[in-house]
Amino acid sequence: MAAGPASHGGHPRAQKPHLSKMERMVVSMQDPDQGVKMRSQRLLITVIPHAVTGNDVMEWLIHKYCITEEEALHLGTLLVRHGYLYPLRDPCHLELRLDETPYRFQTPYFWMSTLWPAAELDYAIYLAKKNIRKRGGLFDHEKEHYDQLHRKISHTWDLVVMQAREQLWAAKQRRKGDRLVIACQEQTYWLVNRPPPGVPSVLEQGPERNSCTAGRVQMTVDFYRREVECLRKALGRARVKSSVCLEAYLKFSSQRGPHDPIMSGCLPSNPWVTDNDTYWAMNAPSAAVPTRLRVEQWAFSFRELLEDPVGRAHFMDFLRKEFSAENLSFWEACEELRHGGQAQVPALVDAVYQQFLAPGAARWVNIDSRTMERTLVGLGRPHRHVLDDAQLHIYMLMKKDSYPRFLKSDLYKDLLAEAVVPPETKRRVFPFMRKPRHSSPSPALLPASASREPSGGDGEA
Amino acid sequence: MAKEECKALLDALNKATACYHHLVLTVGGSADSQNLREELQKTRQKAQELAVAIRARLTAPLRDRGLGAEERAEFERLWVAFSGCLDLLEADMRRALTLGTEFPLNKPLRPLVRTGVEGGAANVAARALSARSLRHEAERGFDVEDLHQLEREILQVGEMIHDMEMKVNVPRWTVQARQAAGAELLARPSADVSSMRGVSVEQRTGPCDLSKALAATIFSAVLLAAVALAVCVAKLS
């Protein structure tokens, strides 16, 4: 606590320049000639001076800074929310009203810059004082805070109680008007620093950002050399025009739109909503009969076709008919090499060479001479990427040659015709009469019968 | 007994710290004046004297290894309260320094914030010093010199706290406070002199009791006068 305000030092001020600006504004409002007009507040017998109305504050702001009414209202609200001005009639609602509601200025001791962050011991003392004054009539959130504080700093609770009592006695030595004002001031301070639930806290700062001024870079020759290098590399990078990018993006979105389960719904039904996992069963990687959407997706790009196991299988069938199945087999073998284990690399390279690349091989693939030379050189020192060039060549060959023919072939058209379009489950008339949801079996239990959910979507209708 | 003495001194320090806090609240506001600065100085000097005295009394028993567990726990409790009090005092002194430098008196370019607090706080300071009343002897440029002195005193208090931490090792978290949560709601028998000055001990629930009493007396007086007049009129007619 004692270490608190000192150790932060200039740091909170540096991070909150808006506070010092607000304080300067408040001080200039105090000018006896050009400040805000002061009135007096009349309680039953006591008269307390130095009250201002919301209107006066607004007018002063507009006059002094030549701003519009909206801006003045915003500024005034900021002042009230940060606790530099507090309303006298409705102290729990810190907002600036443009009528005759009286406000008063906060004492500099309770300004944000002096007394921030709020210490827990001080809050405990304040709550204890309030407890004494109101005989236990704290708000709910204050009661919670009280209990929390009692748990946290229970070792200094003696001090808390002693100080609370003594501070109340000290306050009693003052005139009644002063006592009221000081109580209001303290209450406002704690309303700002420990806001009740539901009120946004003005003291919240966003995530810590590394400000550029924090780490001062030395402007040496090295620094500039590095900067120049970096910028030169940036200039050399290939850039795509945004018109081109956006066109591709639009095309992608329009093509994929009907296939996306969130944008266009999924048939038969969304498993997360209806507890019916037919959708997943039908779209499983190794489903026997692919859905129509899936077959259509193979037409989007060659990569889609190869990535889908069912698609790849059908493509292999097609290539067999065309007597060029060795291309796809070679490609698959190269994939296996690239993603396989390190220990198997030499043996696999050898096997692939023997099967596909050797002059009299059983399934010889047609690679151009330059690539073949490079590969043969690389085979001397086999590593997992040694067949990359050859693989790419075969891939482009398949993509340019076999793939368009596949899409135009009868095989594909038959697949499209045979593809399943699952019907949508009929909406239930009474939506609240859902099927009772079963809790998923615990993974610790043995996976018992897999057919826990035998009924398909159609059974629900 | 040493413990009773320590407790009495600690109570006095507590009172002085609370009064000091109360006085620092108004620095920079409309009640700020040379008198206030003088009161601040007197209060904090008294608090420092008390702190030195308590420290002398508490250090010896706590460094004594042969002390019984019960006694030691009692002294540790006092120690924790004492160091907490001293921390509060130092924090308030620092704030007084910043506020005092920001709001120098007698400078028309930097007006004081009009906070609505007007009256003097002489009673508060008198309570801290356990005196009947306070005499103000400050001259015009008092606050400027006072700030230099305040800086020195802050350093002194800081050193004192540091010394205390070094010499006596009291782990705070092992200390059990005597007061439980909500203990402040129980009435405490107050045994200090200044409370017998006629301030009644009854708790006031609302701020309007005095005004209500006044209104009631005025009303009854008017009523009596009206009744008397009516009787006179009845007699005359």
XYZ file of C-alpha atoms in Angstrom:
698
model
C 0.000 0.000 0.000
C 2.660 2.452 0.917
C 4.736 1.006 -1.842
C 1.809 1.423 -4.200
C 1.610 5.059 -5.168
C 5.356 5.467 -5.046
C 6.411 2.455 -7.018
C 4.045 3.138 -9.884
C 5.594 6.539 -10.112
C 5.156 8.131 -13.464
C 3.782 5.032 -15.074
C 0.045 5.463 -14.571
C 0.261 9.112 -15.488
C 2.032 8.283 -18.687
C -0.655 5.833 -19.573
C -3.551 8.109 -18.705
C -2.970 11.506 -20.220
C -6.685 12.046 -20.481
C -6.842 12.317 -16.706
C -4.424 15.219 -16.535
C -6.350 16.928 -19.310
C -9.587 16.539 -17.418
C -7.975 17.860 -14.280
C -6.718 20.938 -16.062
C -10.229 21.488 -17.330
C -11.669 21.181 -13.843
C -9.134 23.611 -12.448
C -9.921 26.165 -15.137
C -13.576 25.810 -14.216
C -12.700 27.083 -10.747
C -11.628 30.489 -11.924
C -13.586 33.047 -9.908
C -14.159 35.321 -12.905
C -14.359 32.985 -15.833
C -15.247 29.739 -14.198
C -18.578 28.038 -13.917
C -21.337 29.841 -12.122
C -21.749 28.546 -8.590
C -24.972 28.264 -6.689
C -25.785 27.096 -3.208
C -27.521 23.961 -2.205
C -30.196 24.302 0.406
C -30.884 21.370 2.624
C -33.408 21.849 5.401
C -31.326 24.058 7.616
C -27.840 23.847 6.219
C -26.694 25.737 3.191
C -23.809 24.243 1.289
C -22.197 26.413 -1.346
C -20.418 25.513 -4.566
C -23.095 23.628 -6.423
C -23.269 23.773 -10.211
C -26.016 22.675 -12.529
C -25.600 20.527 -15.592
C -26.704 23.400 -17.794
C -24.061 25.712 -16.423
C -21.339 23.180 -17.052
C -22.503 22.631 -20.613
C -22.663 26.335 -21.348
C -19.239 26.917 -19.921
C -17.744 24.102 -22.004
C -19.404 25.361 -25.178
C -18.271 28.888 -24.516
C -14.720 28.086 -23.558
C -13.818 25.501 -26.163
C -16.175 26.556 -28.969
C -17.592 23.100 -29.467
C -21.009 21.804 -30.309
C -23.604 20.788 -27.787
C -23.088 17.132 -28.473
C -19.409 17.340 -27.798
C -19.965 19.358 -24.661
C -22.399 16.760 -23.410
C -19.898 14.023 -24.097
C -17.139 15.904 -22.296
C -19.365 16.609 -19.356
C -20.383 12.971 -19.136
C -16.749 11.938 -19.149
C -16.049 14.287 -16.278
C -18.905 12.834 -14.278
C -18.034 9.248 -15.058
C -14.450 9.683 -13.953
C -15.638 11.177 -10.737
C -14.494 14.773 -11.122
C -18.068 15.974 -10.776
C -20.756 14.203 -8.829
C -24.528 14.603 -8.781
C -26.108 15.570 -5.516
C -29.565 14.162 -5.906
C -28.985 10.730 -7.373
C -25.441 9.805 -6.420
C -25.529 6.279 -7.750
C -26.120 7.326 -11.347
C -23.065 9.086 -12.646
C -24.323 10.940 -15.690
C -24.667 14.528 -16.765
C -28.219 15.790 -17.029
C -29.045 18.955 -18.820
C -31.445 20.397 -16.351
C -31.314 21.909 -12.932
C -29.830 18.898 -11.177
C -27.024 20.114 -8.977
C -23.480 18.788 -9.137
C -20.416 19.449 -7.126
C -16.701 19.167 -7.728
C -14.676 16.374 -6.251
C -11.872 17.172 -3.893
C -8.394 16.734 -5.381
C -7.549 14.000 -2.896
C -10.056 11.720 -4.576
C -9.030 12.558 -8.110
C -8.104 9.634 -10.295
C -4.512 10.635 -10.687
C -3.845 11.073 -6.980
C -5.397 7.967 -5.629
C -5.134 5.263 -8.193
C -5.220 2.297 -8.076
C -7.627 2.021 -5.181
C -6.136 0.105 -2.292
C -7.947 -2.804 -0.743
C -7.300 -1.663 2.786
C -8.916 1.680 2.013
C -11.920 -0.026 0.536
C -12.212 -2.254 3.571
C -12.125 0.794 5.839
C -14.755 2.520 3.737
C -17.066 -0.487 3.861
C -16.584 -0.795 7.598
C -17.469 2.866 8.010
C -20.553 2.444 5.880
C -21.480 -0.593 7.910
C -21.312 1.423 11.101
C -23.222 4.361 9.697
C -25.969 2.338 8.108
C -26.023 -0.399 10.729
C -25.292 -3.177 8.278
C -27.246 -1.749 5.371
C -24.738 -2.409 2.620
C -25.667 -3.161 -0.961
C -25.379 -6.760 -2.117
C -22.248 -6.291 -4.132
C -20.728 -4.381 -1.254
C -21.512 -7.239 1.093
C -19.788 -9.625 -1.279
C -16.760 -7.395 -1.482
C -16.736 -7.100 2.273
C -16.622 -10.858 2.696
C -13.948 -11.214 0.054
C -11.824 -8.559 1.685
C -12.254 -10.126 5.056
C -10.898 -13.353 3.654
C -8.039 -11.666 1.879
C -6.756 -9.297 4.513
C -8.085 -10.840 7.661
C -4.756 -10.302 9.385
C -5.217 -6.522 9.357
C -8.849 -6.555 10.315
C -8.071 -5.027 13.689
C -6.608 -2.050 11.939
C -9.606 -1.809 9.637
C -12.068 -1.664 12.494
C -9.966 0.762 14.519
C -9.431 3.107 11.616
C -13.077 2.998 10.592
C -14.218 4.000 14.058
C -11.621 6.715 14.412
C -12.302 8.198 11.024
C -15.966 8.474 11.876
C -15.123 10.169 15.140
C -12.825 12.578 13.338
C -15.592 13.400 10.874
C -17.952 14.183 13.727
C -15.718 17.070 14.759
C -16.726 18.984 11.677
C -19.754 21.016 10.864
C -22.688 19.115 9.536
C -22.487 20.545 6.039
C -18.829 19.627 5.724
C -19.501 16.179 7.013
C -22.152 15.600 4.361
C -19.944 16.864 1.594
C -17.015 14.700 2.614
C -19.237 11.636 2.854
C -20.580 12.295 -0.649
C -17.067 12.726 -1.983
C -15.892 9.440 -0.607
C -18.996 7.679 -1.846
C -18.445 9.019 -5.366
C -14.835 7.914 -5.336
C -15.793 4.377 -4.491
C -18.630 4.368 -6.995
C -16.109 5.100 -9.696
C -13.452 2.717 -8.466
C -15.623 -0.176 -7.458
C -18.649 0.198 -9.654
C -21.756 -1.789 -8.818
C -22.480 -4.719 -11.103
C -23.868 -3.677 -14.440
C -22.087 -0.361 -14.599
C -19.118 -0.302 -16.964
C -15.902 0.630 -15.261
C -14.129 3.637 -16.716
C -10.845 2.410 -15.382
C -10.645 -0.614 -17.604
C -7.726 -0.432 -19.891
C -7.476 -2.592 -22.920
C -4.815 -5.262 -23.260
C -1.288 -4.070 -22.670
C 0.038 -2.784 -25.923
C 3.688 -2.455 -26.619
C 3.875 1.206 -27.284
C 6.459 2.178 -29.853
C 7.983 4.711 -27.529
C 8.540 2.066 -24.888
C 11.684 0.489 -26.328
C 13.705 3.272 -27.813
C 15.689 1.894 -30.730
C 19.182 3.140 -31.237
C 19.384 4.822 -34.607
C 22.717 3.388 -35.584
C 24.110 2.442 -38.955
C 23.225 -1.191 -38.335
C 19.641 -0.338 -37.705
C 19.334 1.553 -40.946
C 21.112 -1.175 -42.859
C 18.612 -3.706 -41.569
C 15.718 -1.434 -42.425
C 16.967 -0.960 -45.960
C 17.372 -4.695 -46.436
C 13.922 -5.378 -45.111
C 12.318 -2.804 -47.372
C 14.194 -4.035 -50.398
C 12.899 -7.537 -49.813
C 9.410 -6.158 -49.397
C 9.633 -4.415 -52.759
C 10.669 -7.610 -54.469
C 7.700 -9.607 -53.239
C 5.106 -10.470 -55.825
C 1.905 -8.660 -55.196
C -1.513 -9.476 -56.476
C -3.956 -6.782 -57.358
C -6.887 -6.711 -55.022
C -9.281 -6.813 -57.957
C -7.875 -10.148 -58.959
C -7.892 -11.479 -55.414
C -11.407 -10.381 -54.806
C -12.615 -11.915 -58.028
C -11.127 -15.232 -57.039
C -12.602 -14.845 -53.600
C -16.049 -14.137 -54.960
C -15.827 -17.093 -57.277
C -14.800 -19.318 -54.434
C -17.666 -18.124 -52.264
C -20.300 -18.502 -54.917
C -19.040 -21.912 -55.866
C -18.846 -23.180 -52.337
C -21.916 -21.500 -50.992
C -24.399 -24.296 -51.610
C -21.953 -26.814 -50.162
C -21.375 -25.179 -46.863
C -23.461 -26.764 -44.106
C -23.774 -23.559 -42.130
C -24.701 -21.283 -45.016
C -27.020 -23.632 -46.848
C -28.122 -26.068 -44.240
C -27.270 -29.738 -44.271
C -29.451 -32.605 -45.309
C -30.962 -34.590 -43.720
C -30.631 -32.456 -40.647
C -28.071 -30.775 -38.498
C -26.883 -33.400 -36.032
C -26.217 -30.824 -33.360
C -29.803 -29.717 -33.463
C -31.775 -32.891 -33.942
C -29.465 -35.425 -32.336
C -29.537 -37.415 -35.546
C -26.141 -38.270 -36.941
C -27.183 -39.553 -40.346
C -25.424 -36.587 -41.881
C -22.111 -37.679 -40.538
C -22.667 -41.310 -41.463
C -23.493 -40.389 -45.028
C -20.531 -38.078 -45.415
C -17.989 -40.313 -43.795
C -14.715 -40.590 -45.701
C -15.343 -44.179 -46.615
C -19.050 -44.096 -47.315
C -20.196 -46.535 -49.904
C -22.468 -44.213 -51.807
C -21.355 -40.567 -51.953
C -23.856 -37.757 -51.717
C -24.572 -35.576 -54.679
C -22.923 -32.522 -53.190
C -19.780 -34.514 -52.653
C -19.655 -35.698 -56.226
C -20.201 -32.159 -57.434
C -17.311 -30.998 -55.309
C -14.956 -33.238 -57.252
C -15.557 -31.049 -60.247
C -14.217 -27.944 -58.521
C -10.559 -28.825 -58.677
C -8.238 -31.718 -59.081
C -7.024 -31.387 -55.561
C -10.569 -31.918 -54.262
C -10.836 -35.099 -56.215
C -7.568 -36.491 -54.964
C -8.176 -35.559 -51.375
C -11.459 -37.437 -51.177
C -10.756 -41.183 -50.831
C -13.937 -42.166 -52.637
C -13.135 -39.756 -55.416
C -9.616 -41.005 -55.687
C -10.856 -44.576 -55.938
C -13.231 -43.731 -58.738
C -10.536 -41.783 -60.510
C -8.290 -44.782 -60.282
C -10.995 -46.901 -61.882
C -11.282 -44.413 -64.675
C -7.530 -44.341 -65.237
C -7.444 -48.114 -65.371
C -9.869 -47.980 -68.213
C -7.591 -45.501 -69.924
C -4.499 -47.571 -69.163
C -2.768 -44.769 -67.311
C -3.288 -45.965 -63.753
C 0.452 -46.038 -63.113
C 0.465 -42.228 -62.924
C -1.816 -42.183 -59.973
C -0.032 -45.083 -58.316
C 3.270 -43.277 -58.711
C 1.808 -40.155 -57.240
C 0.455 -42.075 -54.278
C 3.794 -43.778 -53.720
C 5.540 -40.391 -53.716
C 3.040 -39.088 -51.170
C 3.780 -42.039 -49.000
C 7.475 -41.311 -49.241
C 7.007 -37.691 -48.305
C 4.867 -38.371 -45.274
C 6.250 -41.681 -44.176
C 8.749 -42.609 -41.543
C 12.382 -41.567 -41.852
C 13.735 -45.085 -41.474
C 11.796 -46.347 -44.479
C 12.974 -43.621 -46.837
C 15.897 -45.382 -48.531
C 13.980 -48.642 -49.019
C 10.946 -46.856 -50.343
C 12.935 -44.745 -52.760
C 14.515 -47.854 -54.068
C 11.182 -49.629 -54.444
C 9.657 -46.687 -56.258
C 12.579 -46.465 -58.608
C 12.447 -50.130 -59.387
C 8.728 -50.090 -59.983
C 8.182 -46.811 -61.817
C 11.343 -45.157 -62.997
C 13.847 -47.809 -64.040
C 14.224 -48.223 -67.793
C 12.474 -51.599 -68.022
C 10.110 -51.076 -65.119
C 6.788 -52.859 -64.868
C 4.752 -49.652 -64.558
C 6.880 -47.092 -66.211
C 5.730 -43.482 -65.897
C 6.355 -40.963 -68.578
C 8.553 -38.171 -67.237
C 10.391 -35.658 -69.374
C 14.134 -36.078 -69.739
C 15.307 -33.105 -67.740
C 13.300 -34.081 -64.692
C 14.405 -37.660 -65.072
C 18.062 -36.619 -65.100
C 17.654 -34.533 -62.003
C 15.839 -37.327 -60.190
C 18.440 -39.901 -61.085
C 21.132 -37.651 -59.736
C 19.216 -37.167 -56.555
C 18.603 -40.875 -56.115
C 22.216 -41.242 -55.149
C 21.396 -39.570 -51.874
C 17.845 -40.496 -51.092
C 15.784 -38.241 -48.833
C 12.079 -37.813 -48.601
C 11.852 -34.958 -51.095
C 14.035 -36.483 -53.779
C 11.043 -37.439 -55.962
C 9.244 -34.145 -55.619
C 9.987 -32.888 -59.103
C 8.830 -36.090 -60.727
C 5.717 -36.151 -58.588
C 4.844 -32.624 -59.576
C 5.316 -33.379 -63.224
C 2.972 -36.368 -63.052
C 0.475 -34.381 -61.038
C 0.318 -31.632 -63.668
C 0.049 -34.250 -66.365
C -2.933 -35.858 -64.699
C -4.510 -32.526 -63.991
C -4.240 -31.252 -67.527
C -4.949 -34.450 -69.316
C -6.828 -37.130 -67.415
C -8.859 -34.960 -65.102
C -10.888 -33.077 -67.728
C -11.573 -36.319 -69.485
C -12.725 -37.833 -66.221
C -15.178 -35.043 -65.724
C -16.583 -35.540 -69.179
C -16.632 -39.300 -68.951
C -19.641 -41.535 -68.581
C -18.267 -42.869 -65.335
C -18.563 -39.510 -63.720
C -21.965 -38.857 -65.154
C -23.176 -42.166 -63.813
C -21.784 -41.294 -60.429
C -23.673 -38.051 -60.457
C -26.867 -39.799 -61.366
C -26.456 -42.458 -58.718
C -25.508 -40.038 -55.994
C -27.793 -39.872 -53.023
C -29.685 -36.757 -52.073
C -30.888 -37.331 -48.546
C -34.351 -35.962 -47.887
C -34.732 -33.319 -45.289
C -36.322 -34.414 -42.058
C -39.765 -32.999 -41.751
C -40.069 -30.306 -39.167
C -41.953 -31.447 -36.171
C -45.185 -29.652 -35.570
C -44.664 -29.537 -31.853
C -41.010 -28.663 -31.506
C -40.888 -29.179 -27.793
C -41.710 -32.832 -28.094
C -38.210 -33.726 -29.031
C -36.722 -37.116 -28.842
C -35.184 -37.512 -25.426
C -31.503 -36.851 -25.756
C -29.198 -39.637 -24.745
C -26.051 -38.698 -22.968
C -23.020 -39.837 -24.904
C -21.450 -42.917 -23.464
C -18.510 -42.196 -21.293
C -15.232 -42.862 -23.081
C -14.126 -44.788 -20.051
C -16.762 -47.401 -20.695
C -16.110 -49.964 -23.352
C -17.496 -48.945 -26.724
C -20.518 -51.215 -26.526
C -22.976 -51.560 -29.355
C -22.291 -49.016 -32.044
C -25.862 -49.137 -33.151
C -27.070 -47.132 -30.230
C -29.001 -44.900 -32.582
C -30.545 -47.152 -35.144
C -33.281 -44.841 -36.351
C -32.427 -42.701 -39.327
C -33.803 -39.359 -40.189
C -36.757 -40.657 -42.066
C -38.078 -42.538 -39.117
C -38.780 -39.246 -37.414
C -41.248 -37.886 -39.847
C 2.434 -3.495 31.705
C 4.221 -3.088 28.453
C 1.347 -4.473 26.465
C -1.215 -2.042 27.859
C 1.115 0.853 27.231
C 1.666 -0.311 23.685
C -2.066 -0.637 23.138
C -2.722 2.858 24.436
C 0.004 4.300 22.240
C -1.308 2.375 19.257
C -4.779 3.744 19.842
C -3.374 7.242 19.944
C -1.442 6.640 16.723
C -4.551 5.262 15.129
C -6.462 8.367 16.118
C -3.758 10.633 14.785
C -3.628 8.767 11.477
C -7.378 8.931 11.069
C -7.405 12.641 11.789
C -4.525 13.206 9.419
C -6.388 11.325 6.707
C -9.416 13.458 7.347
C -7.415 16.642 7.075
C -5.586 15.638 3.912
C -8.965 15.067 2.264
C -9.527 18.778 2.108
C -6.155 19.893 0.780
C -6.622 21.643 -2.538
C -10.286 22.212 -1.874
C -12.081 25.319 -0.781
C -11.221 24.742 2.874
C -7.494 24.833 2.197
C -5.664 27.550 4.035
C -2.507 28.217 6.009
C -4.311 27.040 9.095
C -5.048 23.728 7.517
C -1.430 23.248 6.560
C -0.380 24.042 10.058
C -2.842 21.560 11.469
C -1.526 18.953 9.079
C 1.996 19.574 10.252
C 1.115 19.330 13.921
C -0.884 16.150 13.418
C 1.771 14.384 11.491
C 4.494 15.347 13.894
C 2.479 13.970 16.748
C 1.861 10.791 14.741
C 5.566 10.407 14.103
C 6.445 10.825 17.763
C 3.944 8.156 18.667
C 5.290 5.890 15.947
C 8.833 6.157 17.257
C 7.670 5.416 20.778
C 5.660 2.372 19.765
C 8.440 1.058 17.645
C 10.860 1.230 20.541
C 8.395 -0.583 22.782
C 7.487 -3.301 20.318
C 10.853 -4.132 18.824
C 12.371 -5.360 22.067
C 9.758 -8.036 22.924
C 9.574 -9.248 19.334
C 13.275 -9.737 19.047
C 13.285 -11.610 22.310
C 13.410 -15.259 21.394
C 12.418 -16.472 24.786
C 8.927 -15.057 24.671
C 5.962 -17.352 25.154
C 3.731 -18.221 22.229
C 0.648 -16.418 23.562
C 2.537 -13.267 24.340
C 4.307 -13.392 21.055
C 1.044 -13.730 19.164
C -0.308 -10.715 21.002
C 2.722 -8.622 20.161
C 2.630 -9.751 16.566
C -0.963 -8.619 16.319
C 0.014 -5.221 17.629
C 2.935 -5.125 15.251
C 0.782 -5.838 12.228
C -1.668 -3.124 13.213
C 1.212 -0.729 13.835
C 2.889 -1.296 10.500
C -0.443 -1.027 8.690
C -1.079 2.267 10.409
C 2.348 3.519 9.497
C 1.812 2.531 5.871
C -1.435 4.469 5.771
C 0.289 7.457 7.306
C 3.101 7.409 4.805
C 0.710 7.097 1.871
C -1.320 10.039 3.131
C 1.821 12.082 3.634
C 2.903 11.447 0.057
C -0.481 12.471 -1.215
C -0.373 15.574 0.905
C 2.960 16.421 -0.687
C 1.681 16.036 -4.253
C -1.492 17.945 -3.511
C 0.389 20.639 -1.642
C 2.732 21.201 -4.570
C -0.106 21.205 -7.068
C -2.251 23.630 -5.128
C 0.003 26.252 -3.594
C -1.792 28.843 -1.538
C -1.569 32.539 -2.346
C -1.208 31.998 -6.030
C -4.110 33.534 -7.867
C -3.362 31.733 -11.126
C -4.124 28.392 -9.658
C -7.421 28.627 -7.816
C -8.495 26.068 -5.299
C -11.174 23.609 -6.257
C -14.505 24.725 -4.909
C -15.681 21.589 -3.226
C -18.248 22.968 -0.854
C -16.270 22.291 2.294
C -15.924 25.521 4.171
C -15.477 25.159 7.865
C -12.312 24.897 9.795
C -10.872 21.613 10.904
C -9.335 22.822 14.125
C -11.379 20.370 16.139
C -10.119 17.468 14.125
C -6.516 18.381 14.748
C -7.244 19.018 18.388
C -8.689 15.543 18.665
C -5.577 14.078 17.126
C -3.349 15.873 19.591
C -5.684 15.064 22.462
C -5.829 18.733 23.273
C -8.787 20.933 24.016
C -8.184 23.401 21.288
C -5.530 24.426 18.854
C -3.819 27.743 18.427
C -2.794 28.823 14.996
C 0.511 30.556 14.725
C 1.311 30.181 11.070
C 2.767 33.010 9.015
C 2.048 33.732 5.402
C 4.617 31.619 3.600
C 4.121 28.664 5.867
C 3.021 26.159 3.289
C 6.121 26.435 1.131
C 8.561 25.643 3.946
C 6.203 23.044 5.204
C 6.462 21.168 1.923
C 10.220 20.855 2.259
C 9.827 19.593 5.773
C 7.159 17.180 4.630
C 9.508 15.695 2.085
C 12.116 15.112 4.737
C 9.582 13.562 7.048
C 8.335 11.232 4.344
C 11.870 9.992 3.849
C 12.236 9.496 7.575
C 9.070 7.497 7.821
C 10.108 5.452 4.817
C 13.389 4.640 6.469
C 11.625 3.737 9.660
C 9.380 1.288 7.840
C 12.342 -0.218 6.068
C 14.215 -0.587 9.330
C 11.241 -2.226 10.935
C 10.986 -4.772 8.146
C 14.646 -5.586 8.414
C 14.847 -5.900 12.174
C 11.694 -7.750 13.024
C 10.410 -10.653 11.017
C 6.684 -11.048 11.445
C 4.968 -13.045 8.734
C 1.713 -11.210 8.192
C -0.344 -14.080 7.030
C 0.079 -16.034 10.246
C -1.435 -13.339 12.391
C -5.004 -13.834 13.465
C -6.875 -10.622 13.970
C -8.997 -10.388 17.022
C -11.894 -8.689 15.329
C -14.144 -10.781 13.174
C -16.099 -9.558 10.193
C -18.831 -7.219 11.258
C -17.138 -6.462 14.563
C -17.515 -2.756 13.932
C -21.253 -3.034 14.393
C -20.811 -3.864 18.061
C -20.585 -0.790 20.242
C -17.176 -0.126 21.679
C -16.661 1.465 25.077
C -14.676 4.542 24.186
C -12.366 5.678 26.893
C -10.678 8.708 25.478
C -10.736 12.178 26.917
C -11.976 14.190 24.008
C -15.130 12.150 23.622
C -16.289 13.345 27.020
C -16.473 16.822 25.679
C -20.198 16.546 25.432
C -20.645 14.763 22.184
C -23.311 12.197 22.807
C -22.619 8.632 21.915
C -25.967 7.939 20.301
C -25.759 6.943 16.668
C -27.637 9.190 14.320
C -29.435 7.414 11.545
C -30.256 10.363 9.320
C -28.775 13.746 8.737
C -31.953 15.610 9.592
C -32.387 14.884 13.294
C -31.120 18.238 14.427
C -33.245 20.086 11.933
C -36.247 17.966 12.896
C -35.746 18.796 16.566
C -35.424 22.464 15.765
C -38.535 22.433 13.624
C -40.432 20.632 16.354
C -39.480 23.220 19.000
C -40.394 26.126 16.741
C -43.698 24.537 15.911
C -44.570 23.910 19.527
C -43.591 27.468 20.458
C -45.845 28.833 17.731
C -48.627 26.565 18.867
C -48.316 27.735 22.436
C -48.353 31.342 21.301
C -51.464 30.704 19.240
C -53.197 29.022 22.164
C -52.270 31.902 24.449
C -53.592 34.437 21.932
C -56.806 32.503 21.501
C -57.301 32.416 25.272
C -56.684 36.163 25.485
C -59.128 36.838 22.676
C -61.677 34.599 24.301
C -61.213 36.406 27.596
C -61.472 39.827 26.056
C -64.523 39.122 23.975
